[in-house]
PDB file of C-alpha atoms in Angstrom:
ATOM      1  CA  MET A   1       0.000   0.000   0.000  1.00  0.00           C
ATOM      2  CA  VAL A   2       2.643   2.563   1.062  1.00  0.00           C
ATOM      3  CA  VAL A   3       4.927   1.613  -1.819  1.00  0.00           C
ATOM      4  CA  ARG A   4       2.131   2.027  -4.380  1.00  0.00           C
ATOM      5  CA  ARG A   5       1.162   5.401  -2.894  1.00  0.00           C
ATOM      6  CA  TYR A   6       4.773   6.622  -3.106  1.00  0.00           C
ATOM      7  CA  ALA A   7       4.946   5.261  -6.630  1.00  0.00           C
ATOM      8  CA  ALA A   8       1.954   7.433  -7.547  1.00  0.00           C
ATOM      9  CA  GLU A   9       3.723  10.458  -6.067  1.00  0.00           C
ATOM     10  CA  ALA A  10       6.889   9.634  -8.027  1.00  0.00           C
ATOM     11  CA  LEU A  11       4.851   9.457 -11.221  1.00  0.00           C
ATOM     12  CA  VAL A  12       3.859  13.097 -10.694  1.00  0.00           C
ATOM     13  CA  ARG A  13       7.505  14.042 -10.977  1.00  0.00           C
ATOM     14  CA  ILE A  14       7.762  12.112 -14.238  1.00  0.00           C
ATOM     15  CA  GLY A  15       4.836  14.081 -15.627  1.00  0.00           C
ATOM     16  CA  GLN A  16       2.740  13.384 -18.717  1.00  0.00           C
ATOM     17  CA  PRO A  17       4.247   9.950 -19.585  1.00  0.00           C
ATOM     18  CA  SER A  18       2.969   8.656 -16.231  1.00  0.00           C
ATOM     19  CA  VAL A  19      -0.700   9.447 -16.878  1.00  0.00           C
ATOM     20  CA  GLU A  20      -1.620   5.956 -18.095  1.00  0.00           C
ATOM     21  CA  PRO A  21      -0.171   4.109 -15.063  1.00  0.00           C
ATOM     22  CA  LEU A  22      -1.963   6.582 -12.800  1.00  0.00           C
ATOM     23  CA  ILE A  23      -5.235   5.995 -14.639  1.00  0.00           C
ATOM     24  CA  ALA A  24      -4.759   2.266 -14.035  1.00  0.00           C
ATOM     25  CA  ALA A  25      -4.112   2.999 -10.342  1.00  0.00           C
ATOM     26  CA  LEU A  26      -7.562   4.616 -10.101  1.00  0.00           C
ATOM     27  CA  LYS A  27      -8.916   1.038 -10.172  1.00  0.00           C
ATOM     28  CA  ASP A  28      -6.584  -0.287  -7.465  1.00  0.00           C
ATOM     29  CA  GLU A  29      -8.238  -2.188  -4.614  1.00  0.00           C
ATOM     30  CA  ASP A  30      -6.527   0.057  -2.051  1.00  0.00           C
ATOM     31  CA  VAL A  31      -8.368   3.291  -1.239  1.00  0.00           C
ATOM     32  CA  VAL A  32      -5.131   5.150  -0.431  1.00  0.00           C
ATOM     33  CA  VAL A  33      -3.671   4.237  -3.823  1.00  0.00           C
ATOM     34  CA  ARG A  34      -6.823   5.341  -5.668  1.00  0.00           C
ATOM     35  CA  ARG A  35      -6.836   8.639  -3.773  1.00  0.00           C
ATOM     36  CA  ALA A  36      -3.112   9.238  -4.430  1.00  0.00           C
ATOM     37  CA  ALA A  37      -3.594   8.456  -8.124  1.00  0.00           C
ATOM     38  CA  ALA A  38      -6.456  10.959  -8.391  1.00  0.00           C
ATOM     39  CA  GLU A  39      -4.396  13.623  -6.620  1.00  0.00           C
ATOM     40  CA  ALA A  40      -1.417  12.929  -8.885  1.00  0.00           C
ATOM     41  CA  LEU A  41      -3.568  13.175 -12.017  1.00  0.00           C
ATOM     42  CA  GLY A  42      -4.823  16.538 -10.800  1.00  0.00           C
ATOM     43  CA  LYS A  43      -1.244  17.763 -10.491  1.00  0.00           C
ATOM     44  CA  ILE A  44      -0.211  16.464 -13.918  1.00  0.00           C
ATOM     45  CA  GLY A  45      -3.421  17.322 -15.754  1.00  0.00           C
ATOM     46  CA  GLY A  46      -4.058  16.331 -19.321  1.00  0.00           C
ATOM     47  CA  GLU A  47      -7.045  15.352 -21.389  1.00  0.00           C
ATOM     48  CA  LEU A  48      -6.457  11.612 -20.952  1.00  0.00           C
ATOM     49  CA  ALA A  49      -7.191  11.911 -17.239  1.00  0.00           C
ATOM     50  CA  ILE A  50     -10.601  13.580 -17.534  1.00  0.00           C
ATOM     51  CA  GLU A  51     -12.801  10.600 -18.408  1.00  0.00           C
ATOM     52  CA  PRO A  52     -11.256   8.209 -15.842  1.00  0.00           C
ATOM     53  CA  LEU A  53     -11.491  10.872 -13.123  1.00  0.00           C
ATOM     54  CA  VAL A  54     -15.147  11.489 -13.979  1.00  0.00           C
ATOM     55  CA  ALA A  55     -15.734   7.748 -13.540  1.00  0.00           C
ATOM     56  CA  VAL A  56     -14.065   7.912 -10.113  1.00  0.00           C
ATOM     57  CA  LEU A  57     -16.698  10.448  -8.987  1.00  0.00           C
ATOM     58  CA  LYS A  58     -18.801   7.313  -8.379  1.00  0.00           C
ATOM     59  CA  ASP A  59     -16.161   5.550  -6.251  1.00  0.00           C
ATOM     60  CA  GLU A  60     -17.461   3.948  -3.050  1.00  0.00           C
ATOM     61  CA  ASP A  61     -15.002   5.937  -0.915  1.00  0.00           C
ATOM     62  CA  VAL A  62     -15.820   9.583  -0.170  1.00  0.00           C
ATOM     63  CA  ASP A  63     -12.144  10.604   0.030  1.00  0.00           C
ATOM     64  CA  VAL A  64     -11.416   9.088  -3.378  1.00  0.00           C
ATOM     65  CA  ARG A  65     -14.423  10.944  -4.824  1.00  0.00           C
ATOM     66  CA  ARG A  66     -13.255  14.177  -3.187  1.00  0.00           C
ATOM     67  CA  SER A  67      -9.731  13.735  -4.595  1.00  0.00           C
ATOM     68  CA  ALA A  68     -11.142  13.092  -8.066  1.00  0.00           C
ATOM     69  CA  THR A  69     -13.345  16.170  -7.787  1.00  0.00           C
ATOM     70  CA  GLU A  70     -10.416  18.350  -6.773  1.00  0.00           C
ATOM     71  CA  ALA A  71      -8.266  16.861  -9.540  1.00  0.00           C
ATOM     72  CA  LEU A  72     -10.912  17.670 -12.150  1.00  0.00           C
ATOM     73  CA  GLY A  73     -11.070  21.214 -10.846  1.00  0.00           C
ATOM     74  CA  LYS A  74      -7.301  21.572 -11.208  1.00  0.00           C
ATOM     75  CA  ILE A  75      -7.402  20.282 -14.775  1.00  0.00           C
ATOM     76  CA  GLY A  76      -9.932  23.015 -15.481  1.00  0.00           C
ATOM     77  CA  ASP A  77     -11.285  21.666 -18.769  1.00  0.00           C
ATOM     78  CA  GLY A  78     -14.809  22.765 -19.718  1.00  0.00           C
ATOM     79  CA  ARG A  79     -15.886  19.125 -19.998  1.00  0.00           C
ATOM     80  CA  VAL A  80     -15.603  18.696 -16.236  1.00  0.00           C
ATOM     81  CA  VAL A  81     -18.271  21.274 -15.378  1.00  0.00           C
ATOM     82  CA  GLU A  82     -21.288  19.014 -15.937  1.00  0.00           C
ATOM     83  CA  PRO A  83     -19.892  16.043 -13.963  1.00  0.00           C
ATOM     84  CA  LEU A  84     -18.969  18.399 -11.125  1.00  0.00           C
ATOM     85  CA  ILE A  85     -22.475  19.852 -11.080  1.00  0.00           C
ATOM     86  CA  VAL A  86     -23.859  16.314 -10.879  1.00  0.00           C
ATOM     87  CA  ALA A  87     -21.442  15.664  -8.013  1.00  0.00           C
ATOM     88  CA  LEU A  88     -22.918  18.682  -6.229  1.00  0.00           C
ATOM     89  CA  GLY A  89     -26.047  16.602  -5.744  1.00  0.00           C
ATOM     90  CA  GLY A  90     -24.143  14.081  -3.609  1.00  0.00           C
ATOM     91  CA  GLN A  91     -24.259  15.102   0.044  1.00  0.00           C
ATOM     92  CA  ASN A  92     -20.724  13.869   0.766  1.00  0.00           C
ATOM     93  CA  VAL A  93     -19.010  15.546  -2.163  1.00  0.00           C
ATOM     94  CA  ARG A  94     -20.978  18.791  -2.379  1.00  0.00           C
ATOM     95  CA  GLN A  95     -18.339  20.843  -0.577  1.00  0.00           C
ATOM     96  CA  ALA A  96     -15.473  19.225  -2.474  1.00  0.00           C
ATOM     97  CA  ALA A  97     -17.110  19.850  -5.842  1.00  0.00           C
ATOM     98  CA  ALA A  98     -17.573  23.500  -5.045  1.00  0.00           C
ATOM     99  CA  ALA A  99     -13.972  23.726  -3.844  1.00  0.00           C
ATOM    100  CA  ALA A 100     -12.704  22.216  -7.085  1.00  0.00           C
ATOM    101  CA  PHE A 101     -12.869  25.561  -8.846  1.00  0.00           C
ATOM    102  CA  THR A 102      -9.364  26.903  -8.849  1.00  0.00           C
ATOM    103  CA  THR A 103      -9.610  30.509  -7.707  1.00  0.00           C
ATOM    104  CA  LYS A 104     -11.028  31.862  -4.491  1.00  0.00           C
ATOM    105  CA  GLU A 105     -13.380  34.143  -6.401  1.00  0.00           C
ATOM    106  CA  SER A 106     -14.782  31.269  -8.446  1.00  0.00           C
ATOM    107  CA  GLN A 107     -15.038  29.141  -5.299  1.00  0.00           C
ATOM    108  CA  LYS A 108     -16.979  31.940  -3.665  1.00  0.00           C
ATOM    109  CA  ARG A 109     -19.270  32.255  -6.692  1.00  0.00           C
ATOM    110  CA  GLU A 110     -19.907  28.498  -6.770  1.00  0.00           C
ATOM    111  CA  TYR A 111     -20.997  28.497  -3.127  1.00  0.00           C
ATOM    112  CA  GLU A 112     -23.242  31.479  -3.826  1.00  0.00           C
ATOM    113  CA  ILE A 113     -24.865  29.594  -6.715  1.00  0.00           C
ATOM    114  CA  ILE A 114     -25.546  26.624  -4.448  1.00  0.00           C
ATOM    115  CA  LEU A 115     -26.997  28.948  -1.809  1.00  0.00           C
ATOM    116  CA  GLU A 116     -29.302  30.577  -4.358  1.00  0.00           C
ATOM    117  CA  ARG A 117     -30.892  27.137  -4.838  1.00  0.00           C
ATOM    118  CA  GLU A 118     -30.539  25.989  -1.226  1.00  0.00           C
ATOM    119  CA  PRO A 119     -30.291  28.993   1.133  1.00  0.00           C
ATOM    120  CA  ASP A 120     -30.030  26.784   4.240  1.00  0.00           C
ATOM    121  CA  ASN A 121     -27.315  24.474   2.877  1.00  0.00           C
ATOM    122  CA  GLN A 122     -24.927  24.424   5.823  1.00  0.00           C
ATOM    123  CA  ILE A 123     -22.108  22.749   3.900  1.00  0.00           C
ATOM    124  CA  ALA A 124     -22.179  25.531   1.310  1.00  0.00           C
ATOM    125  CA  LEU A 125     -22.422  28.181   4.037  1.00  0.00           C
ATOM    126  CA  GLN A 126     -19.400  26.687   5.804  1.00  0.00           C
ATOM    127  CA  GLY A 127     -17.478  26.526   2.527  1.00  0.00           C
ATOM    128  CA  LEU A 128     -18.384  30.123   1.714  1.00  0.00           C
ATOM    129  CA  LEU A 129     -17.275  31.204   5.184  1.00  0.00           C
ATOM    130  CA  LYS A 130     -13.918  29.455   4.729  1.00  0.00           C
ATOM    131  CA  VAL A 131     -13.316  31.164   1.369  1.00  0.00           C
ATOM    132  CA  GLN A 132     -14.398  34.545   2.733  1.00  0.00           C
ATOM    133  CA  MET A 133     -11.960  34.201   5.624  1.00  0.00           C
ATOM    134  CA  GLU A 134      -9.155  33.186   3.238  1.00  0.00           C
ATOM    135  CA  MET A 135      -9.965  36.247   1.107  1.00  0.00           C
ATOM    136  CA  GLN A 136     -10.133  38.388   4.260  1.00  0.00           C
ATOM    137  CA  ASP A 137     -13.695  39.364   3.318  1.00  0.00           C
ATOM    138  CA  PHE A 138     -14.702  39.946   6.920  1.00  0.00           C
ATOM    139  CA  GLN A 139     -17.906  41.812   6.054  1.00  0.00           C
ATOM    140  CA  GLY A 140     -19.088  38.881   3.927  1.00  0.00           C
ATOM    141  CA  ALA A 141     -17.968  36.411   6.599  1.00  0.00           C
ATOM    142  CA  SER A 142     -19.997  38.342   9.159  1.00  0.00           C
ATOM    143  CA  THR A 143     -23.146  37.972   7.040  1.00  0.00           C
ATOM    144  CA  THR A 144     -22.487  34.264   6.444  1.00  0.00           C
ATOM    145  CA  LEU A 145     -21.945  33.707  10.164  1.00  0.00           C
ATOM    146  CA  GLU A 146     -25.277  35.399  10.912  1.00  0.00           C
ATOM    147  CA  LYS A 147     -26.972  32.793   8.700  1.00  0.00           C
ATOM    148  CA  LEU A 148     -25.059  29.914  10.315  1.00  0.00           C
ATOM    149  CA  ILE A 149     -25.939  31.190  13.801  1.00  0.00           C
ATOM    150  CA  ALA A 150     -29.619  31.410  12.834  1.00  0.00           C
ATOM    151  CA  LEU A 151     -29.477  27.776  11.665  1.00  0.00           C
ATOM    152  CA  ASN A 152     -27.377  26.614  14.653  1.00  0.00           C
ATOM    153  CA  PRO A 153     -28.154  28.875  17.641  1.00  0.00           C
ATOM    154  CA  GLU A 154     -26.501  26.425  20.046  1.00  0.00           C
ATOM    155  CA  GLU A 155     -23.166  26.443  18.174  1.00  0.00           C
ATOM    156  CA  THR A 156     -20.953  28.664  20.311  1.00  0.00           C
ATOM    157  CA  ALA A 157     -18.001  28.512  17.902  1.00  0.00           C
ATOM    158  CA  TYR A 158     -19.983  30.442  15.269  1.00  0.00           C
ATOM    159  CA  GLN A 159     -20.991  33.024  17.861  1.00  0.00           C
ATOM    160  CA  ALA A 160     -17.416  33.457  19.076  1.00  0.00           C
ATOM    161  CA  MET A 161     -16.121  33.838  15.528  1.00  0.00           C
ATOM    162  CA  TYR A 162     -18.883  36.348  14.764  1.00  0.00           C
ATOM    163  CA  GLN A 163     -18.011  38.455  17.818  1.00  0.00           C
ATOM    164  CA  SER A 164     -14.322  38.363  16.911  1.00  0.00           C
ATOM    165  CA  ILE A 165     -15.014  39.510  13.348  1.00  0.00           C
ATOM    166  CA  LYS A 166     -17.329  42.273  14.565  1.00  0.00           C
ATOM    167  CA  ARG A 167     -14.608  43.524  16.923  1.00  0.00           C
ATOM    168  CA  HIS A 168     -12.129  43.412  14.044  1.00  0.00           C
ATOM    169  CA  LEU A 169     -14.479  45.336  11.739  1.00  0.00           C
ATOM    170  CA  ASN A 170     -15.022  47.987  14.412  1.00  0.00           C
ATOM    171  CA  SER A 171     -11.321  48.352  15.295  1.00  0.00           C
ATOM    172  CA  PRO A 172      -9.568  51.719  14.794  1.00  0.00           C
ATOM    173  CA  VAL A 173      -7.153  50.069  12.332  1.00  0.00           C
ATOM    174  CA  GLU A 174     -10.025  48.890  10.116  1.00  0.00           C
ATOM    175  CA  ASP A 175     -11.673  52.326  10.347  1.00  0.00           C
ATOM    176  CA  SER A 176      -8.454  54.006   9.160  1.00  0.00           C
ATOM    177  CA  LYS A 177      -8.122  51.476   6.305  1.00  0.00           C
ATOM    178  CA  ALA A 178     -11.675  52.284   5.222  1.00  0.00           C
ATOM    179  CA  ASN A 179     -10.873  56.015   5.289  1.00  0.00           C
ATOM    180  CA  LEU A 180      -7.790  55.458   3.116  1.00  0.00           C
ATOM    181  CA  LYS A 181      -9.903  53.723   0.464  1.00  0.00           C
ATOM    182  CA  HIS A 182     -12.243  56.725   0.158  1.00  0.00           C
TER     183      HIS A 182
END
């Protein structure tokens, strides 16, 4: 198992000639090997990998499906959009499919699209919050946290994060930054 996983990682360094052995590894009996192969294919890219990775979106293991989803997002070919949208319907891969889009802005937009259809989708709200925090969009994060708190009033972590962000937004440093922008 460990040897095959390291072999998949070594194939990434080889690059394009290693795509076919990695595609074969997507069918390995070992979950770790399948996941490593999907991750490696995402790093290498290439058209040959698209169809086999789409097939792996139906793998029995959620981590393998998530790795395939992320790999397809890294490849970034237009043909992967439809399979990723279908994957959005799966409860366990919804967050991973949204995260497969390569830029923070497109990740943010994907979560917003999901939330337009399902405003109370907590996985999408959590994903949006994560992206907003990574983008340092504290105003947006504050709004997202308000929605999460309304859905989970007993969750003290959301409340603590919300209070922290509010303090940050009301700090003298943030006020002076806002004045500089105007």
